[in-house]
Amino acid sequence: MKPWRAQALAAFLGPLGCAAPFSGPLVDAHAHYDAAGQLRPRSGEKAGDLRQEMVQAHVERAVLLAVPPPAADAAGVRQGNDNLAAFVRAHPGRFLAVAALPALDGEVAVRE
């Protein structure tokens, strides 16, 4: 999360009736983990060091969305999910994962 994003969140919370500035943990609720194992703050953005951006913005956790290649089959989607799960396990308490599902095969998606 870029520092301006954290500032925007604080500005948004103020008018909602928060008596004091928000001091709880910040969570970036939407970052991407692609098939190459790269962290991307948003889809289409250049891969960067999301972990460093999180430190700079005082963000405790980020939710990582698995982003399989467009033509990925069920095995490719599964491998990407497994890689994402391993990454999250390697950084305990820092990331949460949202797996991808093979959209064209409902039975396989349910098993995944």
mmCIF file of N, CA and C in Angstrom:
data_model
loop_
_atom_site.group_PDB
_atom_site.id
_atom_site.type_symbol
_atom_site.label_atom_id
_atom_site.label_comp_id
_atom_site.label_asym_id
_atom_site.label_seq_id
_atom_site.Cartn_x
_atom_site.Cartn_y
_atom_site.Cartn_z
ATOM 1 N N MET A 1 0.848 -1.170 0.000
ATOM 2 C CA MET A 1 0.000 0.000 0.000
ATOM 3 C C MET A 1 0.892 1.230 0.000
ATOM 4 N N LYS A 2 0.687 2.073 -0.947
ATOM 5 C CA LYS A 2 1.464 3.303 -1.037
ATOM 6 C C LYS A 2 1.046 4.230 0.097
ATOM 7 N N PRO A 3 1.974 5.070 0.603
ATOM 8 C CA PRO A 3 1.634 5.951 1.728
ATOM 9 C C PRO A 3 0.385 6.790 1.491
ATOM 10 N N TRP A 4 0.171 7.255 0.258
ATOM 11 C CA TRP A 4 -1.024 8.068 0.004
ATOM 12 C C TRP A 4 -2.296 7.259 0.188
ATOM 13 N N ARG A 5 -2.224 5.943 -0.014
ATOM 14 C CA ARG A 5 -3.419 5.118 0.190
ATOM 15 C C ARG A 5 -3.769 5.070 1.672
ATOM 16 N N ALA A 6 -2.761 4.950 2.531
ATOM 17 C CA ALA A 6 -3.007 4.951 3.971
ATOM 18 C C ALA A 6 -3.566 6.293 4.410
ATOM 19 N N GLN A 7 -3.059 7.378 3.845
ATOM 20 C CA GLN A 7 -3.560 8.707 4.184
ATOM 21 C C GLN A 7 -5.008 8.866 3.727
ATOM 22 N N ALA A 8 -5.337 8.341 2.559
ATOM 23 C CA ALA A 8 -6.707 8.421 2.061
ATOM 24 C C ALA A 8 -7.654 7.657 2.984
ATOM 25 N N LEU A 9 -7.219 6.504 3.472
ATOM 26 C CA LEU A 9 -8.039 5.728 4.393
ATOM 27 C C LEU A 9 -8.304 6.529 5.661
ATOM 28 N N ALA A 10 -7.278 7.152 6.205
ATOM 29 C CA ALA A 10 -7.450 7.953 7.418
ATOM 30 C C ALA A 10 -8.396 9.120 7.166
ATOM 31 N N ALA A 11 -8.278 9.766 6.011
ATOM 32 C CA ALA A 11 -9.155 10.893 5.678
ATOM 33 C C ALA A 11 -10.601 10.422 5.538
ATOM 34 N N PHE A 12 -10.794 9.226 5.010
ATOM 35 C CA PHE A 12 -12.137 8.677 4.837
ATOM 36 C C PHE A 12 -12.776 8.355 6.186
ATOM 37 N N LEU A 13 -12.008 7.808 7.114
ATOM 38 C CA LEU A 13 -12.549 7.380 8.397
ATOM 39 C C LEU A 13 -12.937 8.555 9.288
ATOM 40 N N GLY A 14 -12.234 9.679 9.181
ATOM 41 C CA GLY A 14 -12.504 10.839 10.028
ATOM 42 C C GLY A 14 -13.953 11.276 9.989
ATOM 43 N N PRO A 15 -14.523 11.574 8.813
ATOM 44 C CA PRO A 15 -15.919 12.036 8.755
ATOM 45 C C PRO A 15 -16.944 10.984 9.147
ATOM 46 N N LEU A 16 -16.547 9.729 9.285
ATOM 47 C CA LEU A 16 -17.501 8.676 9.638
ATOM 48 C C LEU A 16 -17.801 8.641 11.128
ATOM 49 N N GLY A 17 -17.289 9.627 11.853
ATOM 50 C CA GLY A 17 -17.600 9.697 13.273
ATOM 51 C C GLY A 17 -16.520 9.146 14.173
ATOM 52 N N CYS A 18 -15.365 8.833 13.643
ATOM 53 C CA CYS A 18 -14.278 8.365 14.489
ATOM 54 C C CYS A 18 -13.801 9.542 15.335
ATOM 55 N N ALA A 19 -13.865 9.410 16.647
ATOM 56 C CA ALA A 19 -13.481 10.503 17.532
ATOM 57 C C ALA A 19 -11.989 10.780 17.472
ATOM 58 N N ALA A 20 -11.223 9.758 17.227
ATOM 59 C CA ALA A 20 -9.765 9.916 17.172
ATOM 60 C C ALA A 20 -9.280 9.341 15.852
ATOM 61 N N PRO A 21 -8.106 9.742 15.414
ATOM 62 C CA PRO A 21 -7.562 9.141 14.187
ATOM 63 C C PRO A 21 -7.489 7.623 14.344
ATOM 64 N N PHE A 22 -7.708 6.941 13.251
ATOM 65 C CA PHE A 22 -7.657 5.476 13.258
ATOM 66 C C PHE A 22 -6.279 5.012 13.697
ATOM 67 N N SER A 23 -6.230 4.151 14.685
ATOM 68 C CA SER A 23 -4.936 3.662 15.172
ATOM 69 C C SER A 23 -4.835 2.147 15.130
ATOM 70 N N GLY A 24 -5.836 1.502 14.549
ATOM 71 C CA GLY A 24 -5.827 0.045 14.473
ATOM 72 C C GLY A 24 -4.935 -0.449 13.359
ATOM 73 N N PRO A 25 -4.875 -1.754 13.170
ATOM 74 C CA PRO A 25 -4.035 -2.312 12.112
ATOM 75 C C PRO A 25 -4.594 -1.988 10.731
ATOM 76 N N LEU A 26 -3.717 -1.650 9.811
ATOM 77 C CA LEU A 26 -4.118 -1.396 8.431
ATOM 78 C C LEU A 26 -3.933 -2.672 7.626
ATOM 79 N N VAL A 27 -4.924 -2.977 6.786
ATOM 80 C CA VAL A 27 -4.875 -4.150 5.926
ATOM 81 C C VAL A 27 -5.135 -3.691 4.501
ATOM 82 N N ASP A 28 -4.203 -4.007 3.594
ATOM 83 C CA ASP A 28 -4.422 -3.752 2.172
ATOM 84 C C ASP A 28 -5.275 -4.913 1.684
ATOM 85 N N ALA A 29 -6.496 -4.635 1.301
ATOM 86 C CA ALA A 29 -7.450 -5.693 1.002
ATOM 87 C C ALA A 29 -7.429 -6.179 -0.437
ATOM 88 N N HIS A 30 -6.460 -5.727 -1.238
ATOM 89 C CA HIS A 30 -6.495 -6.130 -2.631
ATOM 90 C C HIS A 30 -5.121 -5.972 -3.275
ATOM 91 N N ALA A 31 -4.347 -7.034 -3.251
ATOM 92 C CA ALA A 31 -3.065 -7.078 -3.951
ATOM 93 C C ALA A 31 -3.044 -8.378 -4.751
ATOM 94 N N HIS A 32 -2.197 -8.452 -5.757
ATOM 95 C CA HIS A 32 -2.182 -9.626 -6.636
ATOM 96 C C HIS A 32 -0.884 -10.403 -6.501
ATOM 97 N N TYR A 33 -1.009 -11.724 -6.602
ATOM 98 C CA TYR A 33 0.118 -12.649 -6.622
ATOM 99 C C TYR A 33 -0.017 -13.389 -7.937
ATOM 100 N N ASP A 34 0.903 -13.153 -8.865
ATOM 101 C CA ASP A 34 0.719 -13.717 -10.202
ATOM 102 C C ASP A 34 1.414 -15.065 -10.367
ATOM 103 N N ALA A 35 1.238 -15.658 -11.530
ATOM 104 C CA ALA A 35 1.755 -16.990 -11.812
ATOM 105 C C ALA A 35 3.272 -17.061 -11.716
ATOM 106 N N ALA A 36 3.958 -15.945 -11.876
ATOM 107 C CA ALA A 36 5.419 -15.917 -11.766
ATOM 108 C C ALA A 36 5.866 -15.728 -10.320
ATOM 109 N N GLY A 37 4.917 -15.682 -9.396
ATOM 110 C CA GLY A 37 5.275 -15.515 -7.989
ATOM 111 C C GLY A 37 5.641 -14.091 -7.626
ATOM 112 N N GLN A 38 5.161 -13.141 -8.414
ATOM 113 C CA GLN A 38 5.467 -11.739 -8.149
ATOM 114 C C GLN A 38 4.284 -11.062 -7.477
ATOM 115 N N LEU A 39 4.591 -10.178 -6.549
ATOM 116 C CA LEU A 39 3.570 -9.390 -5.888
ATOM 117 C C LEU A 39 3.299 -8.141 -6.709
ATOM 118 N N ARG A 40 2.045 -7.883 -6.945
ATOM 119 C CA ARG A 40 1.645 -6.681 -7.689
ATOM 120 C C ARG A 40 0.587 -5.954 -6.865
ATOM 121 N N PRO A 41 0.807 -4.649 -6.589
ATOM 122 C CA PRO A 41 -0.199 -3.919 -5.820
ATOM 123 C C PRO A 41 -1.573 -3.964 -6.478
ATOM 124 N N ARG A 42 -1.628 -3.956 -7.802
ATOM 125 C CA ARG A 42 -2.887 -4.048 -8.531
ATOM 126 C C ARG A 42 -2.638 -4.763 -9.854
ATOM 127 N N SER A 43 -3.676 -5.321 -10.409
ATOM 128 C CA SER A 43 -3.567 -5.989 -11.696
ATOM 129 C C SER A 43 -3.063 -5.014 -12.753
ATOM 130 N N GLY A 44 -2.104 -5.436 -13.543
ATOM 131 C CA GLY A 44 -1.585 -4.608 -14.613
ATOM 132 C C GLY A 44 -0.463 -3.682 -14.185
ATOM 133 N N GLU A 45 -0.297 -3.485 -12.876
ATOM 134 C CA GLU A 45 0.801 -2.643 -12.418
ATOM 135 C C GLU A 45 2.096 -3.441 -12.423
ATOM 136 N N LYS A 46 3.173 -2.728 -12.546
ATOM 137 C CA LYS A 46 4.503 -3.341 -12.534
ATOM 138 C C LYS A 46 4.727 -4.033 -11.186
ATOM 139 N N ALA A 47 5.310 -5.219 -11.257
ATOM 140 C CA ALA A 47 5.635 -5.931 -10.026
ATOM 141 C C ALA A 47 6.626 -5.097 -9.239
ATOM 142 N N GLY A 48 6.404 -5.016 -7.969
ATOM 143 C CA GLY A 48 7.290 -4.231 -7.130
ATOM 144 C C GLY A 48 7.494 -4.925 -5.811
ATOM 145 N N ASP A 49 8.068 -4.217 -4.894
ATOM 146 C CA ASP A 49 8.299 -4.788 -3.586
ATOM 147 C C ASP A 49 7.151 -4.384 -2.665
ATOM 148 N N LEU A 50 6.065 -5.114 -2.754
ATOM 149 C CA LEU A 50 4.893 -4.831 -1.941
ATOM 150 C C LEU A 50 5.246 -4.869 -0.461
ATOM 151 N N ARG A 51 6.112 -5.799 -0.077
ATOM 152 C CA ARG A 51 6.479 -5.893 1.342
ATOM 153 C C ARG A 51 7.113 -4.600 1.828
ATOM 154 N N GLN A 52 7.980 -3.998 1.001
ATOM 155 C CA GLN A 52 8.610 -2.733 1.383
ATOM 156 C C GLN A 52 7.573 -1.610 1.447
ATOM 157 N N GLU A 53 6.658 -1.579 0.481
ATOM 158 C CA GLU A 53 5.597 -0.567 0.499
ATOM 159 C C GLU A 53 4.735 -0.714 1.753
ATOM 160 N N MET A 54 4.481 -1.949 2.161
ATOM 161 C CA MET A 54 3.689 -2.177 3.362
ATOM 162 C C MET A 54 4.388 -1.621 4.594
ATOM 163 N N VAL A 55 5.686 -1.841 4.681
ATOM 164 C CA VAL A 55 6.454 -1.318 5.818
ATOM 165 C C VAL A 55 6.376 0.205 5.834
ATOM 166 N N GLN A 56 6.596 0.826 4.687
ATOM 167 C CA GLN A 56 6.589 2.288 4.605
ATOM 168 C C GLN A 56 5.229 2.871 4.983
ATOM 169 N N ALA A 57 4.154 2.192 4.630
ATOM 170 C CA ALA A 57 2.805 2.699 4.894
ATOM 171 C C ALA A 57 2.224 2.181 6.209
ATOM 172 N N HIS A 58 3.014 1.403 6.964
ATOM 173 C CA HIS A 58 2.573 0.839 8.242
ATOM 174 C C HIS A 58 1.373 -0.095 8.067
ATOM 175 N N VAL A 59 1.363 -0.842 6.980
ATOM 176 C CA VAL A 59 0.309 -1.818 6.714
ATOM 177 C C VAL A 59 0.765 -3.155 7.279
ATOM 178 N N GLU A 60 -0.073 -3.733 8.141
ATOM 179 C CA GLU A 60 0.298 -4.984 8.796
ATOM 180 C C GLU A 60 0.096 -6.212 7.922
ATOM 181 N N ARG A 61 -0.986 -6.231 7.151
ATOM 182 C CA ARG A 61 -1.319 -7.411 6.355
ATOM 183 C C ARG A 61 -1.827 -6.985 4.991
ATOM 184 N N ALA A 62 -1.717 -7.906 4.046
ATOM 185 C CA ALA A 62 -2.279 -7.687 2.717
ATOM 186 C C ALA A 62 -3.003 -8.956 2.295
ATOM 187 N N VAL A 63 -4.118 -8.763 1.620
ATOM 188 C CA VAL A 63 -4.874 -9.880 1.062
ATOM 189 C C VAL A 63 -4.378 -10.065 -0.361
ATOM 190 N N LEU A 64 -3.848 -11.241 -0.653
ATOM 191 C CA LEU A 64 -3.302 -11.528 -1.975
ATOM 192 C C LEU A 64 -4.295 -12.354 -2.785
ATOM 193 N N LEU A 65 -4.588 -11.879 -3.970
ATOM 194 C CA LEU A 65 -5.484 -12.585 -4.871
ATOM 195 C C LEU A 65 -4.651 -13.355 -5.881
ATOM 196 N N ALA A 66 -4.900 -14.641 -6.008
ATOM 197 C CA ALA A 66 -4.204 -15.444 -7.010
ATOM 198 C C ALA A 66 -4.650 -14.993 -8.388
ATOM 199 N N VAL A 67 -3.684 -14.781 -9.273
ATOM 200 C CA VAL A 67 -3.994 -14.341 -10.635
ATOM 201 C C VAL A 67 -3.350 -15.324 -11.613
ATOM 202 N N PRO A 68 -4.119 -16.326 -12.060
ATOM 203 C CA PRO A 68 -3.554 -17.292 -13.008
ATOM 204 C C PRO A 68 -3.466 -16.672 -14.403
ATOM 205 N N PRO A 69 -2.609 -17.232 -15.251
ATOM 206 C CA PRO A 69 -2.567 -16.757 -16.639
ATOM 207 C C PRO A 69 -3.932 -16.969 -17.288
ATOM 208 N N PRO A 70 -4.294 -16.138 -18.250
ATOM 209 C CA PRO A 70 -5.621 -16.241 -18.876
ATOM 210 C C PRO A 70 -5.955 -17.627 -19.426
ATOM 211 N N ALA A 71 -4.991 -18.328 -19.960
ATOM 212 C CA ALA A 71 -5.263 -19.632 -20.568
ATOM 213 C C ALA A 71 -4.959 -20.801 -19.622
ATOM 214 N N ALA A 72 -4.873 -20.551 -18.324
ATOM 215 C CA ALA A 72 -4.505 -21.608 -17.381
ATOM 216 C C ALA A 72 -5.582 -22.680 -17.306
ATOM 217 N N ASP A 73 -5.147 -23.924 -17.349
ATOM 218 C CA ASP A 73 -6.083 -25.025 -17.151
ATOM 219 C C ASP A 73 -6.212 -25.278 -15.647
ATOM 220 N N ALA A 74 -7.025 -26.250 -15.275
ATOM 221 C CA ALA A 74 -7.262 -26.521 -13.855
ATOM 222 C C ALA A 74 -5.968 -26.851 -13.116
ATOM 223 N N ALA A 75 -5.076 -27.608 -13.744
ATOM 224 C CA ALA A 75 -3.804 -27.950 -13.096
ATOM 225 C C ALA A 75 -2.951 -26.705 -12.884
ATOM 226 N N GLY A 76 -2.964 -25.798 -13.847
ATOM 227 C CA GLY A 76 -2.199 -24.560 -13.718
ATOM 228 C C GLY A 76 -2.755 -23.664 -12.622
ATOM 229 N N VAL A 77 -4.075 -23.599 -12.534
ATOM 230 C CA VAL A 77 -4.717 -22.808 -11.474
ATOM 231 C C VAL A 77 -4.363 -23.407 -10.116
ATOM 232 N N ARG A 78 -4.440 -24.725 -10.012
ATOM 233 C CA ARG A 78 -4.118 -25.411 -8.755
ATOM 234 C C ARG A 78 -2.665 -25.144 -8.360
ATOM 235 N N GLN A 79 -1.749 -25.228 -9.321
ATOM 236 C CA GLN A 79 -0.341 -24.979 -9.020
ATOM 237 C C GLN A 79 -0.142 -23.548 -8.529
ATOM 238 N N GLY A 80 -0.809 -22.598 -9.165
ATOM 239 C CA GLY A 80 -0.716 -21.210 -8.717
ATOM 240 C C GLY A 80 -1.239 -21.033 -7.300
ATOM 241 N N ASN A 81 -2.359 -21.687 -6.991
ATOM 242 C CA ASN A 81 -2.906 -21.624 -5.636
ATOM 243 C C ASN A 81 -1.943 -22.240 -4.627
ATOM 244 N N ASP A 82 -1.339 -23.371 -5.001
ATOM 245 C CA ASP A 82 -0.376 -24.020 -4.114
ATOM 246 C C ASP A 82 0.835 -23.121 -3.869
ATOM 247 N N ASN A 83 1.301 -22.450 -4.926
ATOM 248 C CA ASN A 83 2.437 -21.531 -4.780
ATOM 249 C C ASN A 83 2.067 -20.368 -3.863
ATOM 250 N N LEU A 84 0.871 -19.831 -4.048
ATOM 251 C CA LEU A 84 0.415 -18.735 -3.199
ATOM 252 C C LEU A 84 0.324 -19.200 -1.746
ATOM 253 N N ALA A 85 -0.230 -20.373 -1.516
ATOM 254 C CA ALA A 85 -0.342 -20.899 -0.149
ATOM 255 C C ALA A 85 1.039 -21.048 0.493
ATOM 256 N N ALA A 86 2.007 -21.523 -0.272
ATOM 257 C CA ALA A 86 3.371 -21.664 0.255
ATOM 258 C C ALA A 86 3.962 -20.299 0.599
ATOM 259 N N PHE A 87 3.701 -19.303 -0.260
ATOM 260 C CA PHE A 87 4.205 -17.949 -0.001
ATOM 261 C C PHE A 87 3.612 -17.403 1.298
ATOM 262 N N VAL A 88 2.298 -17.575 1.474
ATOM 263 C CA VAL A 88 1.633 -17.076 2.680
ATOM 264 C C VAL A 88 2.193 -17.787 3.915
ATOM 265 N N ARG A 89 2.400 -19.105 3.831
ATOM 266 C CA ARG A 89 2.978 -19.846 4.960
ATOM 267 C C ARG A 89 4.390 -19.375 5.275
ATOM 268 N N ALA A 90 5.141 -18.949 4.256
ATOM 269 C CA ALA A 90 6.520 -18.487 4.463
ATOM 270 C C ALA A 90 6.576 -17.111 5.125
ATOM 271 N N HIS A 91 5.450 -16.410 5.161
ATOM 272 C CA HIS A 91 5.374 -15.068 5.766
ATOM 273 C C HIS A 91 4.210 -15.044 6.764
ATOM 274 N N PRO A 92 4.331 -15.805 7.850
ATOM 275 C CA PRO A 92 3.199 -15.935 8.777
ATOM 276 C C PRO A 92 2.734 -14.592 9.333
ATOM 277 N N GLY A 93 1.412 -14.410 9.340
ATOM 278 C CA GLY A 93 0.823 -13.219 9.901
ATOM 279 C C GLY A 93 0.864 -11.988 9.014
ATOM 280 N N ARG A 94 1.483 -12.099 7.847
ATOM 281 C CA ARG A 94 1.671 -10.931 6.985
ATOM 282 C C ARG A 94 0.664 -10.876 5.840
ATOM 283 N N PHE A 95 0.272 -12.042 5.328
ATOM 284 C CA PHE A 95 -0.589 -12.090 4.154
ATOM 285 C C PHE A 95 -1.753 -13.047 4.367
ATOM 286 N N LEU A 96 -2.853 -12.765 3.706
ATOM 287 C CA LEU A 96 -4.002 -13.651 3.610
ATOM 288 C C LEU A 96 -4.159 -13.990 2.133
ATOM 289 N N ALA A 97 -4.687 -15.151 1.827
ATOM 290 C CA ALA A 97 -4.767 -15.573 0.430
ATOM 291 C C ALA A 97 -6.206 -15.775 -0.012
ATOM 292 N N VAL A 98 -6.466 -15.401 -1.270
ATOM 293 C CA VAL A 98 -7.729 -15.704 -1.942
ATOM 294 C C VAL A 98 -7.353 -16.489 -3.184
ATOM 295 N N ALA A 99 -7.755 -17.745 -3.219
ATOM 296 C CA ALA A 99 -7.389 -18.630 -4.322
ATOM 297 C C ALA A 99 -8.181 -18.301 -5.583
ATOM 298 N N ALA A 100 -7.629 -18.702 -6.705
ATOM 299 C CA ALA A 100 -8.331 -18.615 -7.988
ATOM 300 C C ALA A 100 -9.066 -19.931 -8.218
ATOM 301 N N LEU A 101 -10.074 -19.894 -9.055
ATOM 302 C CA LEU A 101 -10.797 -21.105 -9.413
ATOM 303 C C LEU A 101 -10.872 -21.222 -10.921
ATOM 304 N N PRO A 102 -10.810 -22.460 -11.435
ATOM 305 C CA PRO A 102 -10.963 -22.640 -12.877
ATOM 306 C C PRO A 102 -12.414 -22.360 -13.263
ATOM 307 N N ALA A 103 -12.645 -21.237 -13.876
ATOM 308 C CA ALA A 103 -13.999 -20.744 -14.118
ATOM 309 C C ALA A 103 -14.808 -21.599 -15.084
ATOM 310 N N LEU A 104 -14.160 -22.347 -15.950
ATOM 311 C CA LEU A 104 -14.894 -23.076 -16.980
ATOM 312 C C LEU A 104 -15.276 -24.500 -16.585
ATOM 313 N N ASP A 105 -14.901 -24.924 -15.381
ATOM 314 C CA ASP A 105 -15.210 -26.287 -14.961
ATOM 315 C C ASP A 105 -15.693 -26.256 -13.519
ATOM 316 N N GLY A 106 -17.009 -26.215 -13.340
ATOM 317 C CA GLY A 106 -17.601 -26.080 -12.020
ATOM 318 C C GLY A 106 -17.216 -27.179 -11.041
ATOM 319 N N GLU A 107 -17.178 -28.439 -11.498
ATOM 320 C CA GLU A 107 -16.825 -29.544 -10.613
ATOM 321 C C GLU A 107 -15.400 -29.429 -10.130
ATOM 322 N N VAL A 108 -14.495 -29.075 -11.017
ATOM 323 C CA VAL A 108 -13.095 -28.906 -10.629
ATOM 324 C C VAL A 108 -12.966 -27.707 -9.689
ATOM 325 N N ALA A 109 -13.720 -26.642 -9.950
ATOM 326 C CA ALA A 109 -13.676 -25.446 -9.100
ATOM 327 C C ALA A 109 -14.116 -25.783 -7.679
ATOM 328 N N VAL A 110 -15.164 -26.596 -7.540
ATOM 329 C CA VAL A 110 -15.637 -26.978 -6.206
ATOM 330 C C VAL A 110 -14.562 -27.775 -5.480
ATOM 331 N N ARG A 111 -13.890 -28.695 -6.167
ATOM 332 C CA ARG A 111 -12.822 -29.492 -5.539
ATOM 333 C C ARG A 111 -11.649 -28.598 -5.137
ATOM 334 N N GLU A 112 -11.308 -27.634 -5.979
ATOM 335 C CA GLU A 112 -10.184 -26.746 -5.670
ATOM 336 C C GLU A 112 -10.506 -25.905 -4.449
#
